[in-house]
Amino acid sequence: MTPATDTAGRKHSFWLVVVAACVGAFAVAYNTTAVMTALPAMKSELDLDLDALQWVINVYMLFGAATLAAMGHLGDTYGMARIFLCGIVFFALGSIGIVIADGAILLLVGRALQGLGIAAVMAASVALISRSTPAEQRASAHGVWAAAVALGFALGPLIGGALTDGISWRAIFILDLVILGTAALLCLWVMRTGLTPAVLEGGKRTDFAGIALLFVTLAAFLYALTCGPLYGWTSLPALGLFALTLLAGAGFAARELHSADPLVRFDFFRYRNYSAAAAGMFLSGFTQIGILFFINYYIQAPEGLGFSALQAGLALLPFTAVMFVVSLVAPHTISPSRYGVWATVSMAALAIGFRLMHGVDHQTPFEDIWWRLTFIGVGVGLTMTLLPRIGLDALPDTNAGQGSGVVNTCLYSGLAVGTALGAVVALQIKRRIIDPFVDSASSVLPDADALKVTLVHGSESQVSKALAQLPAGDMEKVQSALLRAFDAGFSGVMSLMTGAALLGVVLCAVLIRARKTPG
């Protein structure tokens, strides 16, 4: 091989790094939405109650949010390729744990490992592309990566539904192992051939104390939201967890303000556009869970439309297809000077979509639902495309890595908090409808309070067992109340998502200004 041929080969070999990064990112993106379609099947097979079901999502988002911002630091110290490979290993171990899970504990441990994995893969894959790609090819390479992620998110519900119905929900995670194995082999190959940057930054310390404090803050807050409806908002567990949230949050803020290498640079928030982008990404994650979990669950639940997992994946195509197209087209058609206007439009589209879903119940035909999902697809596609760009454009280039980590941490925090608060709204509404029916039951119940808790928080087997102990007349009344409670709870969650999106409209309209070069 001549020197000229070798140079030409090297010039284009960076695409191997891009392919490796895209395969890994696709795997974790596909899994994120595929799992949402499989949740009802997991709930039924493992006999999970609603509280455990929401933690299948929350523990994943929690570990991802708490560690994502730190992965850039670790990559700078130990090498981005190594962190990317570690992320693949964590995600694969989590997938193995979930495949063999026979109950909630092993399932949640697996999801926690997957949360660590997605944080490492997402953070390191972007950095690998940035550092391995020539400047003139960087925009195209990042566009390919964004397309791979968007494709994974879009295809996830469809693939997850097909595997759940055709084989088992566990097949979702087996397919993960195949894709992750491919990504790992590609990563090892590019590392051996020296295509990844080997320069490491010395003297940079990872803020492990900050990671721990952020984790405790989020975990305590999310668990407090779980305990509130179950034990009462003024109960000792709930109040203690909220107090722990405040203490850990204050400790985190103090730590970051005085750390030489903070996990979160609070001075970034002096830029209005960056503050708007971070808050907007939190609200984007908050509202996305409205369709990924709550609408998805409504479509499959026996009390809702009663679709199979595959039918649910197909039913979500109006959302996923529109989101995929918008996320690809928007960067090439919207001028940076108009990002703020279109970010406001994106939040308005989310508000319209969720408002249209308010009032939908178990008797609404899907023919009258699908078109409403397209508004949400437009909103998610625009927010996920524009808000990170708005935030990073506000920062000096030298801070782009850390700034991106914080913005993505806000996204995952929003997904977790949206799941928890949505569940709180649904359960509180359900309790207000169920309790009077139990109290007015004609039969003498041995423990009416325990029955109320079981009907609202219990697993399928627990609810069925409780209903079977009631006389036929009372059982029919309670079943009717459960159906009404499901519809009302769903509408309540849609109202919550509408409110969050409207808050996003105000934030984007007030804070975002035309693009400027940071001082």
XYZ file of C-alpha atoms in Angstrom:
519
model
C 0.000 0.000 0.000
C 1.376 3.391 -0.989
C 1.589 6.265 1.518
C -1.065 8.133 -0.472
C -3.472 5.179 -0.283
C -2.837 4.765 3.436
C -3.489 8.470 4.011
C -6.708 8.310 2.010
C -7.829 5.284 4.010
C -7.089 7.040 7.277
C -8.956 10.114 6.066
C -12.203 8.156 5.805
C -11.654 5.592 8.556
C -13.238 7.867 11.166
C -16.579 6.572 9.876
C -15.811 3.287 11.653
C -15.846 5.204 14.929
C -19.132 6.847 13.907
C -20.658 3.448 13.093
C -19.554 1.989 16.447
C -20.982 4.987 18.323
C -24.243 4.830 16.357
C -24.766 1.091 16.906
C -24.315 1.491 20.674
C -26.556 4.572 20.813
C -29.230 2.830 18.719
C -29.267 -0.139 21.115
C -29.910 1.924 24.239
C -32.351 4.275 22.449
C -34.394 1.371 21.068
C -34.494 -0.277 24.498
C -35.746 2.893 26.193
C -38.988 2.991 24.195
C -39.343 -0.759 23.565
C -39.574 -1.375 27.309
C -42.499 1.059 27.567
C -44.533 -1.126 25.204
C -43.651 -4.252 27.190
C -44.541 -2.836 30.626
C -48.104 -4.260 30.782
C -46.782 -7.739 29.919
C -44.027 -7.415 32.539
C -46.598 -6.240 35.080
C -48.811 -9.229 34.392
C -46.120 -11.942 34.281
C -44.189 -10.725 37.337
C -47.383 -9.634 39.175
C -46.107 -6.092 39.787
C -48.206 -3.431 41.452
C -48.381 0.074 39.978
C -45.755 1.443 42.372
C -43.231 -1.213 41.302
C -44.135 -0.619 37.646
C -43.309 3.076 37.815
C -39.979 2.244 39.457
C -39.088 0.098 36.449
C -38.903 3.466 34.664
C -37.730 5.631 37.530
C -34.708 3.583 38.619
C -33.481 3.589 35.006
C -33.870 7.364 34.682
C -32.523 7.969 38.184
C -29.193 6.212 37.630
C -28.905 7.790 34.201
C -29.608 11.325 35.445
C -27.277 11.082 38.449
C -24.271 9.860 36.464
C -24.648 11.280 32.958
C -22.960 14.604 33.680
C -20.009 12.771 35.283
C -19.362 10.488 32.304
C -17.670 13.291 30.398
C -15.232 13.796 33.294
C -14.496 10.078 33.418
C -14.028 9.986 29.646
C -11.547 12.857 29.787
C -9.568 10.990 32.439
C -9.693 7.382 31.246
C -10.531 7.752 27.555
C -13.931 8.066 25.867
C -13.625 4.699 24.116
C -13.102 2.942 27.457
C -16.114 4.690 28.998
C -18.202 3.815 25.933
C -17.162 0.172 26.285
C -17.918 0.223 30.031
C -21.364 1.599 29.231
C -22.010 -1.272 26.842
C -20.906 -3.764 29.516
C -23.160 -2.197 32.189
C -26.135 -2.173 29.831
C -25.480 -5.774 28.789
C -25.222 -6.945 32.418
C -28.483 -5.186 33.181
C -30.138 -6.863 30.192
C -28.950 -10.289 31.369
C -30.332 -9.616 34.852
C -33.708 -8.632 33.416
C -33.861 -11.684 31.139
C -33.510 -14.017 34.151
C -35.607 -11.878 36.544
C -38.398 -13.706 38.377
C -39.549 -10.754 40.448
C -39.285 -7.027 41.050
C -35.898 -6.998 42.829
C -33.732 -8.470 40.074
C -35.724 -6.529 37.472
C -34.986 -3.222 39.214
C -31.295 -4.098 39.706
C -31.060 -4.795 35.981
C -32.737 -1.489 35.154
C -30.320 0.353 37.460
C -27.353 -1.163 35.602
C -28.970 -0.170 32.324
C -29.306 3.391 33.653
C -25.549 3.513 34.261
C -25.024 2.044 30.811
C -27.134 4.560 28.930
C -25.413 7.462 30.702
C -21.976 6.212 29.636
C -22.953 5.242 26.093
C -24.810 8.463 25.301
C -22.173 10.778 26.759
C -19.153 8.938 25.356
C -20.602 8.271 21.897
C -21.092 11.977 21.204
C -17.602 12.818 22.475
C -16.036 9.976 20.458
C -17.530 11.356 17.269
C -16.465 14.924 18.083
C -12.867 13.945 18.825
C -12.372 11.390 16.044
C -13.994 13.243 13.155
C -12.352 15.957 11.011
C -13.893 19.387 11.592
C -15.340 19.584 8.079
C -17.130 16.234 8.542
C -18.268 16.720 12.128
C -21.741 18.105 11.386
C -22.514 15.197 9.048
C -21.234 12.652 11.575
C -23.343 14.116 14.365
C -26.324 14.126 12.009
C -25.873 10.390 11.422
C -25.653 9.805 15.192
C -28.825 11.847 15.811
C -30.617 9.883 13.080
C -29.568 6.576 14.691
C -30.892 7.692 18.078
C -34.135 9.012 16.585
C -34.567 5.767 14.642
C -34.034 3.737 17.817
C -36.624 5.768 19.702
C -39.066 5.533 16.780
C -38.713 1.790 16.144
C -38.568 0.809 19.824
C -42.345 0.546 20.443
C -42.889 -1.400 17.220
C -40.007 -3.853 17.755
C -40.828 -4.191 21.452
C -44.479 -4.902 20.689
C -43.640 -7.483 18.018
C -41.166 -9.314 20.274
C -43.511 -9.210 23.281
C -46.435 -10.658 21.340
C -44.437 -13.018 19.139
C -41.927 -14.388 21.669
C -41.726 -12.738 25.091
C -40.950 -9.336 26.578
C -37.602 -10.862 27.611
C -36.676 -11.103 23.912
C -36.340 -7.289 23.888
C -33.312 -7.589 26.152
C -31.890 -10.584 24.291
C -31.924 -8.517 21.093
C -30.171 -5.781 23.102
C -27.333 -8.190 23.821
C -26.880 -8.933 20.109
C -26.750 -5.242 19.139
C -24.541 -4.334 22.102
C -22.161 -7.180 21.264
C -21.813 -5.771 17.748
C -21.104 -2.311 19.147
C -18.506 -3.708 21.564
C -16.660 -5.570 18.803
C -16.622 -2.437 16.643
C -15.351 -0.372 19.579
C -12.538 -2.838 20.312
C -11.604 -2.833 16.631
C -11.313 0.958 16.371
C -9.376 1.044 19.642
C -6.856 -1.550 18.351
C -6.395 0.301 15.079
C -5.760 3.583 16.889
C -8.729 5.428 15.398
C -9.912 6.792 18.749
C -8.053 9.663 20.433
C -5.567 8.427 23.019
C -4.807 11.776 24.661
C -6.053 11.858 28.228
C -6.471 14.945 30.371
C -4.597 14.787 33.652
C -5.402 16.629 36.828
C -9.170 16.521 36.305
C -11.081 15.057 39.234
C -14.493 13.470 39.063
C -16.957 14.918 41.559
C -18.066 11.665 43.191
C -19.507 13.518 46.190
C -21.615 15.592 43.825
C -22.843 12.435 42.070
C -23.837 10.889 45.412
C -25.663 14.015 46.602
C -27.529 14.380 43.298
C -28.514 10.716 43.436
C -29.815 11.012 47.016
C -31.728 14.197 46.158
C -33.511 12.639 43.192
C -34.050 9.245 44.837
C -35.488 10.723 48.045
C -37.824 13.017 46.097
C -39.085 10.257 43.817
C -39.621 7.833 46.694
C -41.413 10.547 48.676
C -43.840 10.911 45.762
C -44.407 7.146 45.915
C -44.972 7.142 49.692
C -47.351 10.128 49.723
C -50.382 8.439 48.132
C -49.709 5.177 49.981
C -49.129 6.387 53.557
C -50.405 9.986 53.438
C -48.542 13.206 52.679
C -48.163 14.061 56.364
C -46.934 10.592 57.316
C -43.468 10.195 58.825
C -42.005 8.376 55.776
C -43.198 11.058 53.345
C -42.127 14.018 55.493
C -38.788 12.391 56.278
C -38.056 11.794 52.596
C -38.994 15.350 51.634
C -36.707 16.635 54.402
C -33.900 14.410 53.108
C -34.535 15.809 49.614
C -34.082 19.376 50.861
C -30.956 18.546 52.869
C -29.303 16.573 50.069
C -30.277 19.228 47.515
C -28.772 21.988 49.655
C -25.643 19.889 50.135
C -25.381 19.319 46.393
C -25.683 23.050 45.644
C -23.062 23.926 48.269
C -20.729 21.231 46.993
C -20.988 22.356 43.366
C -20.491 26.035 44.210
C -17.240 25.335 46.074
C -15.813 22.412 44.071
C -12.761 22.961 41.867
C -14.192 20.497 39.291
C -17.977 20.658 39.801
C -20.412 18.228 38.263
C -22.731 21.148 37.434
C -21.413 24.611 36.652
C -24.061 26.935 38.088
C -22.443 29.920 36.395
C -23.671 28.490 33.066
C -27.148 29.535 34.088
C -26.269 33.201 33.787
C -26.876 32.689 30.066
C -30.637 33.057 29.518
C -30.724 30.712 26.543
C -28.880 28.013 28.458
C -31.266 28.325 31.406
C -34.218 28.094 29.029
C -32.730 25.050 27.313
C -32.040 23.222 30.595
C -35.531 23.962 31.973
C -37.059 23.165 28.591
C -35.332 19.785 28.414
C -36.612 18.966 31.899
C -40.161 19.819 30.776
C -39.624 17.934 27.513
C -38.696 14.792 29.462
C -41.572 15.400 31.871
C -44.109 15.527 29.030
C -42.540 12.739 26.948
C -43.371 10.276 29.693
C -46.996 11.257 29.134
C -46.999 9.361 25.845
C -44.177 6.849 26.362
C -45.702 5.491 29.580
C -49.195 6.805 30.349
C -50.723 6.872 26.845
C -48.913 3.624 26.037
C -50.334 2.015 29.174
C -53.833 3.355 28.393
C -53.684 1.799 24.931
C -52.829 -1.666 26.324
C -54.657 -1.745 29.669
C -57.795 -3.926 29.891
C -59.559 -0.868 31.346
C -58.399 1.188 28.339
C -58.331 0.136 24.678
C -57.062 -3.363 25.482
C -54.604 -3.508 22.570
C -51.873 -6.130 22.401
C -48.243 -5.029 22.650
C -47.785 -5.192 18.859
C -51.018 -3.314 18.274
C -49.822 -0.682 20.750
C -46.525 -0.322 18.877
C -48.473 0.199 15.639
C -50.880 2.588 17.371
C -47.957 4.794 18.425
C -46.649 5.075 14.844
C -48.394 8.440 14.260
C -46.297 9.777 17.137
C -43.009 7.997 16.442
C -43.059 8.530 12.668
C -43.774 12.247 12.944
C -41.156 12.634 15.680
C -38.535 10.879 13.532
C -39.241 12.963 10.427
C -39.338 16.268 12.329
C -36.092 15.537 14.192
C -34.317 14.888 10.874
C -35.810 17.757 8.866
C -35.801 20.538 11.476
C -31.999 21.052 11.750
C -31.746 21.586 7.988
C -34.764 23.858 7.549
C -34.825 26.091 10.639
C -32.414 29.011 10.821
C -30.508 29.334 14.127
C -31.908 32.843 14.479
C -35.415 31.292 14.607
C -34.652 28.545 17.122
C -36.398 30.418 19.926
C -39.626 30.856 17.962
C -39.740 27.207 16.966
C -38.876 26.054 20.490
C -41.959 27.963 21.667
C -43.973 26.336 18.871
C -42.716 22.901 19.958
C -44.008 23.383 23.494
C -47.310 24.694 22.131
C -47.634 21.551 19.980
C -47.118 19.399 23.083
C -49.747 21.385 24.991
C -52.245 21.013 22.127
C -51.605 17.292 21.796
C -52.045 16.508 25.482
C -55.068 18.792 25.768
C -56.685 16.895 22.891
C -56.013 13.630 24.756
C -57.840 14.968 27.827
C -61.288 13.432 27.981
C -60.343 10.357 25.956
C -61.719 7.258 27.716
C -62.024 3.505 27.271
C -64.944 3.967 24.857
C -63.110 6.327 22.484
C -62.300 4.537 19.202
C -58.684 4.680 18.086
C -59.803 6.256 14.799
C -60.551 9.339 16.879
C -57.223 9.220 18.749
C -54.352 8.655 16.294
C -54.352 12.154 14.772
C -53.988 13.721 18.241
C -50.699 11.876 18.698
C -49.172 13.669 15.703
C -49.139 16.964 17.630
C -47.112 15.310 20.379
C -44.747 13.879 17.741
C -44.137 17.362 16.340
C -43.499 18.751 19.820
C -41.064 16.030 20.890
C -39.210 16.096 17.563
C -38.682 19.862 17.753
C -37.765 20.083 21.437
C -35.210 17.272 21.253
C -33.630 18.850 18.169
C -33.642 22.538 19.051
C -33.281 22.909 22.817
C -29.814 21.274 23.135
C -28.558 23.459 20.277
C -29.986 26.591 21.905
C -28.274 25.751 25.192
C -24.877 24.859 23.748
C -24.837 27.856 21.394
C -25.025 30.054 24.505
C -21.792 28.604 25.952
C -18.165 29.003 24.937
C -16.954 26.000 22.908
C -14.609 24.927 25.709
C -17.619 24.273 27.975
C -19.767 22.433 25.431
C -19.078 18.944 26.846
C -20.032 19.732 30.417
C -22.923 21.922 29.289
C -24.333 19.075 27.202
C -24.085 16.705 30.169
C -26.145 19.032 32.359
C -28.799 19.523 29.659
C -29.168 15.746 29.261
C -29.272 15.315 33.040
C -32.256 17.694 33.036
C -33.942 15.538 30.367
C -33.579 12.311 32.370
C -34.606 14.048 35.589
C -37.741 15.263 33.823
C -38.566 11.752 32.642
C -38.244 10.421 36.204
C -40.185 13.227 37.880
C -42.880 13.103 35.183
C -43.384 9.398 35.843
C -43.656 9.910 39.595
C -45.921 12.983 39.528
C -48.118 11.468 36.822
C -48.579 8.380 38.976
C -49.413 10.580 41.982
C -52.135 12.397 40.025
C -53.610 9.145 38.678
C -53.585 7.452 42.089
C -55.056 10.427 43.952
C -57.924 10.695 41.466
C -58.452 6.955 41.587
C -58.552 7.043 45.393
C -61.165 9.834 45.414
C -63.460 7.714 43.250
C -62.822 4.293 44.804
C -63.054 5.254 48.490
C -66.731 6.376 48.443
C -67.777 3.169 46.685
C -66.034 1.030 49.270
C -67.512 3.098 52.109
C -71.017 2.777 50.700
C -70.777 -0.965 50.026
C -73.822 -2.737 51.366
C -71.856 -5.638 52.822
C -69.924 -5.479 56.055
C -66.256 -5.420 55.127
C -63.684 -6.747 57.616
C -61.094 -4.126 56.674
C -62.378 -1.392 54.352
C -59.151 0.645 54.568
C -57.015 -2.298 53.451
C -59.418 -2.932 50.550
C -59.067 0.695 49.403
C -55.277 0.423 49.353
C -55.375 -2.904 47.495
C -57.777 -1.667 44.815
C -55.679 1.440 44.119
C -52.103 0.183 44.622
C -52.369 -3.610 44.327
C -51.104 -5.924 41.592
C -53.516 -7.705 39.236
C -53.639 -10.836 41.391
C -54.165 -8.811 44.578
C -57.034 -6.811 43.041
C -58.645 -9.943 41.606
C -58.417 -11.696 44.988
C -59.938 -8.708 46.780
C -62.825 -8.459 44.295
C -63.520 -12.184 44.557
C -64.183 -11.801 48.286
C -67.011 -9.299 47.675
C -70.654 -10.210 47.079
C -71.693 -10.024 43.420
C -73.605 -6.749 43.822
C -70.746 -4.986 45.580
C -68.176 -6.424 43.190
C -70.017 -4.965 40.189
C -70.143 -1.549 41.853
C -66.432 -1.589 42.607
C -65.554 -2.780 39.075
C -67.611 0.073 37.645
C -65.844 2.493 39.959
C -62.443 1.126 38.901
C -63.314 1.750 35.258
C -64.412 5.320 35.977
C -61.323 5.884 38.093
C -59.048 4.704 35.278
C -60.614 7.127 32.799
C -60.537 10.031 35.253
C -56.952 9.305 36.267
C -55.842 9.248 32.636
C -57.516 12.592 31.970
C -55.864 14.010 35.069
C -52.419 12.961 33.842
C -53.125 14.537 30.438
C -54.031 17.788 32.217
C -50.748 17.636 34.153
C -48.790 17.192 30.912
C -50.702 20.047 29.293
C -49.804 22.332 32.187
C -46.124 21.383 31.999
C -46.066 22.087 28.251
C -47.752 25.468 28.738
C -45.094 26.336 31.313
C -42.553 25.455 28.624
C -44.276 27.829 26.197
C -43.896 30.682 28.664
C -40.266 29.851 29.483
C -39.220 29.653 25.825
C -41.104 32.800 24.841
C -39.727 34.868 27.727
C -36.150 33.605 28.086
C -34.856 32.612 24.641
C -33.269 35.359 22.589
C -31.803 35.350 19.078
C -28.485 33.538 18.820
C -25.472 35.537 19.985
C -21.787 34.788 20.385
C -21.107 34.299 24.117
C -18.800 36.744 25.788
